[in-house]
Amino acid sequence: MVARYLGALVRAILVIAAIAMPSLLLPSVSDDTGQIVALVGIFAATLTFFEYASVYPGLIEFRDAPPFNRIRYASLVATVGLLSMVVMARTEPSTLTLFVDVLGSAMARSIDVPYSPVRLLVLMLPANASSEQVEIVRTAGGIAYMTSLITLGYFVVVIRALGWPTSGQSFNVWVNLPTFDPTAGGDVVERLRRDAWFNIALGFLLPFVIPAVIKAISSGFSPVSLESPHTMIWTVTAWAFLPASLFMRGIAMGRVANMIEEKRRASGLAEFQLV
């Protein structure tokens, strides 16, 4: 019990650190921004603590099936940290921040082709956006998108190497998939695979759809400029992180479906041998 509460507390602190990272790294933070960051951080940390401190499942999926959430958290921290350094390269340049900025620019140029997600992200900006603003959004988009691709590649390698989701230990579908109702009707394996393909398809489409939706909405209101460093960091992070998370969720659900199917096959074979 003590270990569970201690682990939940550590995870809550790590969540606060990830949310507060841009405010801690960037030189100038307004009072309103600081209050919003503190409020969001407290809410996210409280939710994380109670989710991991509770024995029963809540909202967080794959809670007891590492390293799924650990990889997602590392990807989020890496994306927010790198984008913060891209902003710092223009306000407080250093060897590290300039290196990250140059690396991000090279990544953006390599994938900034017509109809690519990075090109659509840049086209989301208003027509009167400055060249500096366009360049920083392009650089941020390139480095965030490449980080998400690296995360997906690493996740696939790790789960195959570890034999996830079992990894030598029991896997509780109810605890790790609390939003999935196995009694809703239909075969569980088929439903898991259908949901897996839906998440993968949605993860593939979101980097293209999000800029188009924001551009369409902003046409009737004030255009999205992303001039605020915090707005730019979190918008680009969400643009890259959410699709990668959906991809990971789809891959994970597909692995769970395969695990259940293998268990069924093994059980059927054992019954056949007994007969």
XYZ file of N, CA and C in Angstrom, residues 21-172:
456
model
N 7.211 22.898 -17.252
C 8.521 23.022 -17.886
C 8.679 24.291 -18.732
N 7.748 24.622 -19.640
C 7.935 25.863 -20.411
C 7.994 27.104 -19.533
N 7.184 27.147 -18.484
C 7.202 28.308 -17.590
C 8.518 28.408 -16.832
N 9.124 27.263 -16.535
C 10.393 27.278 -15.824
C 11.570 27.605 -16.735
N 11.472 27.242 -18.009
C 12.587 27.446 -18.922
C 12.565 28.816 -19.599
N 11.365 29.269 -19.985
C 11.272 30.533 -20.707
C 11.484 31.703 -19.759
N 12.120 32.770 -20.241
C 12.495 33.872 -19.346
C 11.323 34.691 -18.830
N 10.342 34.961 -19.664
C 9.247 35.854 -19.271
C 7.928 35.095 -19.277
N 7.264 35.113 -18.122
C 5.968 34.458 -17.977
C 5.025 35.429 -17.289
N 3.875 35.677 -17.908
C 2.917 36.608 -17.320
C 2.229 35.959 -16.130
N 1.614 36.805 -15.309
C 0.900 36.295 -14.125
C -0.276 35.408 -14.523
N -1.002 35.805 -15.571
C -2.145 35.002 -16.017
C -1.693 33.625 -16.498
N -0.600 33.603 -17.253
C -0.076 32.323 -17.737
C 0.360 31.444 -16.580
N 1.035 32.047 -15.599
C 1.475 31.284 -14.434
C 0.315 30.688 -13.660
N -0.763 31.435 -13.530
C -1.933 30.928 -12.809
C -2.603 29.787 -13.569
N -2.704 29.930 -14.880
C -3.316 28.866 -15.681
C -2.470 27.595 -15.609
N -1.156 27.747 -15.721
C -0.263 26.591 -15.653
C -0.373 25.913 -14.293
N -0.424 26.713 -13.235
C -0.543 26.140 -11.888
C -1.864 25.392 -11.722
N -2.952 25.959 -12.241
C -4.262 25.312 -12.122
C -4.299 23.998 -12.891
N -3.811 24.022 -14.134
C -3.804 22.797 -14.943
C -2.889 21.745 -14.319
N -1.730 22.201 -13.823
C -0.799 21.266 -13.206
C -1.373 20.603 -11.974
N -2.047 21.369 -11.120
C -2.649 20.800 -9.910
C -3.753 19.803 -10.265
N -4.577 20.160 -11.241
C -5.660 19.257 -11.661
C -5.095 17.953 -12.227
N -4.094 18.060 -13.121
C -3.518 16.861 -13.730
C -2.803 16.006 -12.699
N -2.089 16.644 -11.762
C -1.381 15.894 -10.733
C -2.358 15.186 -9.796
N -3.454 15.863 -9.435
C -4.458 15.245 -8.569
C -5.091 14.040 -9.245
N -5.448 14.199 -10.511
C -6.034 13.083 -11.260
C -5.060 11.912 -11.334
N -3.798 12.206 -11.630
C -2.785 11.143 -11.720
C -2.599 10.437 -10.390
N -2.555 11.207 -9.298
C -2.341 10.598 -7.985
C -3.472 9.642 -7.630
N -4.700 10.084 -7.783
C -5.829 9.236 -7.399
C -5.991 8.043 -8.338
N -5.614 8.227 -9.609
C -5.697 7.106 -10.544
C -4.725 5.997 -10.154
N -3.499 6.367 -9.851
C -2.487 5.361 -9.543
C -2.536 4.899 -8.093
N -3.125 5.684 -7.211
C -3.257 5.264 -5.818
C -4.421 4.306 -5.632
N -5.389 4.359 -6.527
C -6.565 3.497 -6.409
C -6.266 2.096 -6.926
N -6.886 1.126 -6.291
C -6.754 -0.260 -6.738
C -7.625 -0.511 -7.958
N -8.750 0.184 -8.023
C -9.706 -0.030 -9.092
C -9.390 0.879 -10.276
N -9.765 0.476 -11.481
C -9.464 1.285 -12.666
C -10.276 2.566 -12.720
N -9.760 3.542 -13.436
C -10.450 4.819 -13.576
C -10.497 5.258 -15.024
N -9.625 6.201 -15.391
C -9.615 6.736 -16.744
C -8.324 6.438 -17.497
N -7.226 6.282 -16.781
C -5.926 6.086 -17.418
C -5.800 4.644 -17.899
N -5.539 4.497 -19.186
C -5.417 3.162 -19.769
C -3.989 2.631 -19.619
N -3.872 1.300 -19.594
C -2.594 0.597 -19.482
C -1.812 1.081 -18.267
N -2.556 1.278 -17.165
C -1.963 1.786 -15.927
C -0.958 0.813 -15.336
N -1.258 -0.471 -15.420
C -0.379 -1.497 -14.846
C 0.307 -2.311 -15.933
N 0.566 -1.690 -17.071
C 1.216 -2.392 -18.182
C 2.353 -1.549 -18.733
N 3.419 -1.370 -17.916
C 4.557 -0.605 -18.418
C 5.217 -1.347 -19.587
N 5.898 -0.608 -20.508
C 6.249 0.819 -20.397
C 5.373 1.726 -21.259
N 4.095 1.394 -21.457
C 3.243 2.173 -22.354
C 3.184 3.639 -21.931
N 2.726 3.900 -20.707
C 2.585 5.290 -20.257
C 3.935 5.960 -20.008
N 4.954 5.177 -19.696
C 6.280 5.758 -19.491
C 6.846 6.308 -20.796
N 6.620 5.584 -21.877
C 7.087 6.061 -23.180
C 6.304 7.296 -23.601
N 5.013 7.303 -23.362
C 4.207 8.490 -23.692
C 4.667 9.702 -22.895
N 4.929 9.495 -21.614
C 5.386 10.612 -20.784
C 6.743 11.120 -21.263
N 7.651 10.207 -21.562
C 8.972 10.622 -22.048
C 8.852 11.387 -23.360
N 7.954 10.957 -24.229
C 7.746 11.668 -25.493
C 7.207 13.070 -25.253
N 6.254 13.195 -24.328
C 5.691 14.512 -24.013
C 6.758 15.445 -23.450
N 7.556 14.943 -22.499
C 8.605 15.772 -21.894
C 9.639 16.175 -22.941
N 10.021 15.229 -23.800
C 11.008 15.545 -24.832
C 10.478 16.602 -25.794
N 9.220 16.474 -26.203
C 8.643 17.442 -27.144
C 8.548 18.823 -26.526
N 8.015 18.914 -25.309
C 7.880 20.216 -24.646
C 9.247 20.833 -24.389
N 10.210 20.022 -23.953
C 11.540 20.540 -23.682
C 12.236 21.044 -24.934
N 12.153 20.287 -26.023
C 12.799 20.704 -27.271
C 12.152 21.958 -27.844
N 10.819 22.049 -27.788
C 10.151 23.249 -28.298
C 10.467 24.468 -27.433
N 10.616 24.259 -26.136
C 11.018 25.368 -25.268
C 12.414 25.861 -25.644
N 13.305 24.937 -25.993
C 14.649 25.332 -26.409
C 14.639 26.064 -27.746
N 13.712 25.685 -28.636
C 13.583 26.407 -29.908
C 13.210 27.856 -29.658
N 12.304 28.088 -28.704
C 11.930 29.459 -28.356
C 13.098 30.177 -27.679
N 13.796 29.487 -26.780
C 14.911 30.093 -26.072
C 16.062 30.444 -27.002
N 16.182 29.728 -28.119
C 17.252 30.032 -29.075
C 17.105 31.421 -29.660
N 15.904 31.986 -29.602
C 15.671 33.326 -30.132
C 15.661 34.399 -29.048
N 15.559 33.993 -27.800
C 15.545 34.964 -26.701
C 16.819 34.911 -25.864
N 17.249 33.702 -25.526
C 18.473 33.520 -24.746
C 19.309 32.427 -25.408
N 19.967 32.754 -26.528
C 20.698 31.724 -27.278
C 21.882 31.173 -26.496
N 22.072 29.880 -26.610
C 23.222 29.189 -26.042
C 23.620 28.085 -27.003
N 24.693 27.406 -26.691
C 25.150 26.334 -27.585
C 24.091 25.254 -27.739
N 23.467 24.857 -26.628
C 22.457 23.797 -26.664
C 21.206 24.228 -27.405
N 20.690 25.427 -27.081
C 19.451 25.874 -27.722
C 19.658 26.120 -29.218
N 20.805 26.669 -29.595
C 21.079 26.885 -31.020
C 21.223 25.561 -31.758
N 21.832 24.569 -31.096
C 21.954 23.250 -31.720
C 20.575 22.633 -31.954
N 19.696 22.722 -30.950
C 18.338 22.191 -31.102
C 17.594 22.933 -32.196
N 17.778 24.241 -32.278
C 17.099 25.031 -33.299
C 17.572 24.640 -34.695
N 18.879 24.473 -34.872
C 19.414 24.068 -36.176
C 18.946 22.662 -36.531
N 18.936 21.771 -35.537
C 18.459 20.407 -35.773
C 16.988 20.406 -36.168
N 16.177 21.208 -35.480
C 14.766 21.295 -35.819
C 14.539 21.877 -37.203
N 15.334 22.873 -37.576
C 15.205 23.458 -38.918
C 15.535 22.434 -39.990
N 16.574 21.626 -39.749
C 16.929 20.595 -40.724
C 15.830 19.545 -40.840
N 15.259 19.166 -39.707
C 14.152 18.196 -39.738
C 12.952 18.769 -40.481
N 12.647 20.050 -40.218
C 11.493 20.677 -40.862
C 11.687 20.761 -42.372
N 12.890 21.111 -42.805
C 13.143 21.201 -44.247
C 13.029 19.841 -44.921
N 13.397 18.783 -44.214
C 13.368 17.451 -44.828
C 11.948 16.926 -45.023
N 11.010 17.376 -44.219
C 9.637 16.878 -44.329
C 8.643 17.961 -44.720
N 9.116 19.182 -44.952
C 8.229 20.274 -45.362
C 8.042 20.237 -46.871
N 7.180 19.335 -47.308
C 6.858 19.182 -48.722
C 5.373 19.490 -48.888
N 4.921 19.727 -50.114
C 3.490 20.012 -50.314
C 2.591 18.922 -49.731
N 1.545 19.365 -49.015
C 0.534 18.518 -48.393
C 1.078 17.690 -47.219
N 2.281 17.994 -46.760
C 2.803 17.307 -45.580
C 2.199 17.925 -44.324
N 2.201 17.221 -43.183
C 1.651 17.798 -41.951
C 2.333 19.099 -41.546
N 3.656 19.188 -41.718
C 4.367 20.416 -41.345
C 3.954 21.571 -42.237
N 3.786 21.319 -43.530
C 3.349 22.388 -44.435
C 1.949 22.864 -44.067
N 1.053 21.939 -43.731
C -0.298 22.327 -43.330
C -0.288 23.097 -42.013
N 0.626 22.734 -41.115
C 0.738 23.471 -39.854
C 1.161 24.909 -40.100
N 2.091 25.123 -41.007
C 2.538 26.480 -41.334
C 1.429 27.253 -42.035
N 0.696 26.598 -42.928
C -0.392 27.275 -43.641
C -1.535 27.655 -42.719
N -1.560 27.092 -41.514
C -2.582 27.451 -40.546
C -2.416 28.888 -40.063
N -1.199 29.423 -40.130
C -0.930 30.787 -39.675
C -1.617 31.801 -40.577
N -1.929 32.986 -40.064
C -2.556 34.022 -40.897
C -1.611 34.506 -41.991
N -2.178 35.122 -43.016
C -1.381 35.561 -44.160
C -0.389 36.656 -43.788
N -0.712 37.441 -42.750
C 0.178 38.535 -42.357
C 1.193 38.130 -41.291
N 1.363 36.825 -41.061
C 2.350 36.375 -40.077
C 3.756 36.720 -40.543
N 4.591 37.116 -39.609
C 5.962 37.496 -39.945
C 6.768 36.271 -40.357
N 7.848 36.531 -41.086
C 8.705 35.426 -41.523
C 9.337 34.716 -40.332
N 9.629 35.460 -39.271
C 10.204 34.849 -38.077
C 9.202 33.910 -37.418
N 7.929 34.329 -37.375
C 6.901 33.479 -36.786
C 6.696 32.215 -37.614
N 6.704 32.367 -38.934
C 6.555 31.211 -39.810
C 7.714 30.237 -39.611
N 8.920 30.769 -39.478
C 10.100 29.922 -39.334
C 10.095 29.170 -38.007
N 9.703 29.829 -36.932
C 9.710 29.159 -35.628
C 8.631 28.083 -35.559
N 7.468 28.333 -36.189
C 6.420 27.310 -36.214
C 6.849 26.138 -37.084
N 7.494 26.423 -38.216
C 7.989 25.343 -39.071
C 9.034 24.503 -38.334
N 9.956 25.161 -37.657
C 10.985 24.435 -36.908
C 10.369 23.609 -35.787
N 9.442 24.215 -35.049
C 8.777 23.496 -33.957
C 7.984 22.307 -34.488
N 7.281 22.506 -35.600
C 6.520 21.399 -36.180
C 7.417 20.266 -36.638
N 8.546 20.608 -37.248
C 9.465 19.573 -37.718
C 10.032 18.745 -36.581
N 10.478 19.412 -35.532
C 11.098 18.676 -34.424
C 10.057 17.905 -33.618
N 8.825 18.446 -33.500
C 7.774 17.732 -32.774
C 7.316 16.502 -33.557
N 7.182 16.642 -34.867
C 6.723 15.516 -35.687
C 7.762 14.402 -35.720
N 9.031 14.769 -35.837
C 10.086 13.765 -35.829
C 10.173 13.072 -34.467
N 9.942 13.822 -33.390
C 9.937 13.210 -32.050
C 8.825 12.183 -31.932
N 7.654 12.488 -32.477
C 6.549 11.528 -32.428
C 6.857 10.286 -33.254
N 7.512 10.450 -34.404
C 7.869 9.287 -35.217
C 8.904 8.413 -34.512
N 9.883 9.053 -33.872
C 10.885 8.303 -33.116
C 10.229 7.559 -31.953
N 9.268 8.209 -31.305
C 8.548 7.566 -30.202
C 7.814 6.320 -30.675
N 7.135 6.420 -31.817
C 6.409 5.256 -32.345
C 7.361 4.117 -32.692
N 8.475 4.458 -33.335
C 9.451 3.427 -33.673
C 10.014 2.752 -32.437
N 10.332 3.545 -31.425
C 10.869 2.981 -30.186
C 9.831 2.109 -29.487
N 8.584 2.550 -29.491
C 7.514 1.785 -28.837
C 7.338 0.430 -29.502
N 7.338 0.394 -30.827
C 7.165 -0.873 -31.541
C 8.323 -1.819 -31.233
N 9.546 -1.295 -31.224
C 10.712 -2.135 -30.933
C 10.649 -2.688 -29.511
N 10.273 -1.831 -28.555
C 10.258 -2.243 -27.150
C 9.204 -3.313 -26.895
N 7.987 -3.120 -27.410
C 6.937 -4.095 -27.120
C 7.221 -5.433 -27.780
N 7.898 -5.408 -28.913
C 8.264 -6.678 -29.540
C 9.398 -7.352 -28.783
N 10.348 -6.558 -28.304
C 11.474 -7.125 -27.568
C 11.040 -7.678 -26.211
N 10.100 -7.008 -25.559
C 9.655 -7.432 -24.229
C 8.509 -8.427 -24.269
N 7.923 -8.638 -25.447
C 6.747 -9.500 -25.516
C 5.531 -8.869 -24.877
N 5.447 -7.553 -24.907
C 4.338 -6.822 -24.294
C 3.041 -7.248 -24.987
N 1.905 -7.365 -24.276
C 1.640 -6.827 -22.936
C 1.896 -7.772 -21.774
N 2.171 -9.058 -22.048
C 2.366 -9.969 -20.921
C 3.694 -9.725 -20.231
N 4.798 -9.740 -20.969
C 6.137 -9.466 -20.432
C 6.425 -10.304 -19.189
N 5.968 -11.555 -19.183
C 6.240 -12.425 -18.054
C 5.342 -12.203 -16.851
N 4.319 -11.333 -16.972
C 3.412 -11.086 -15.857
C 1.971 -11.073 -16.365
N 1.048 -11.155 -15.433
C -0.364 -11.196 -15.809
C -0.819 -9.836 -16.336
N -1.798 -9.873 -17.233
C -2.354 -8.654 -17.822
C -3.843 -8.643 -17.573
N -4.322 -7.641 -16.821
C -5.731 -7.510 -16.486
C -6.374 -6.537 -17.467
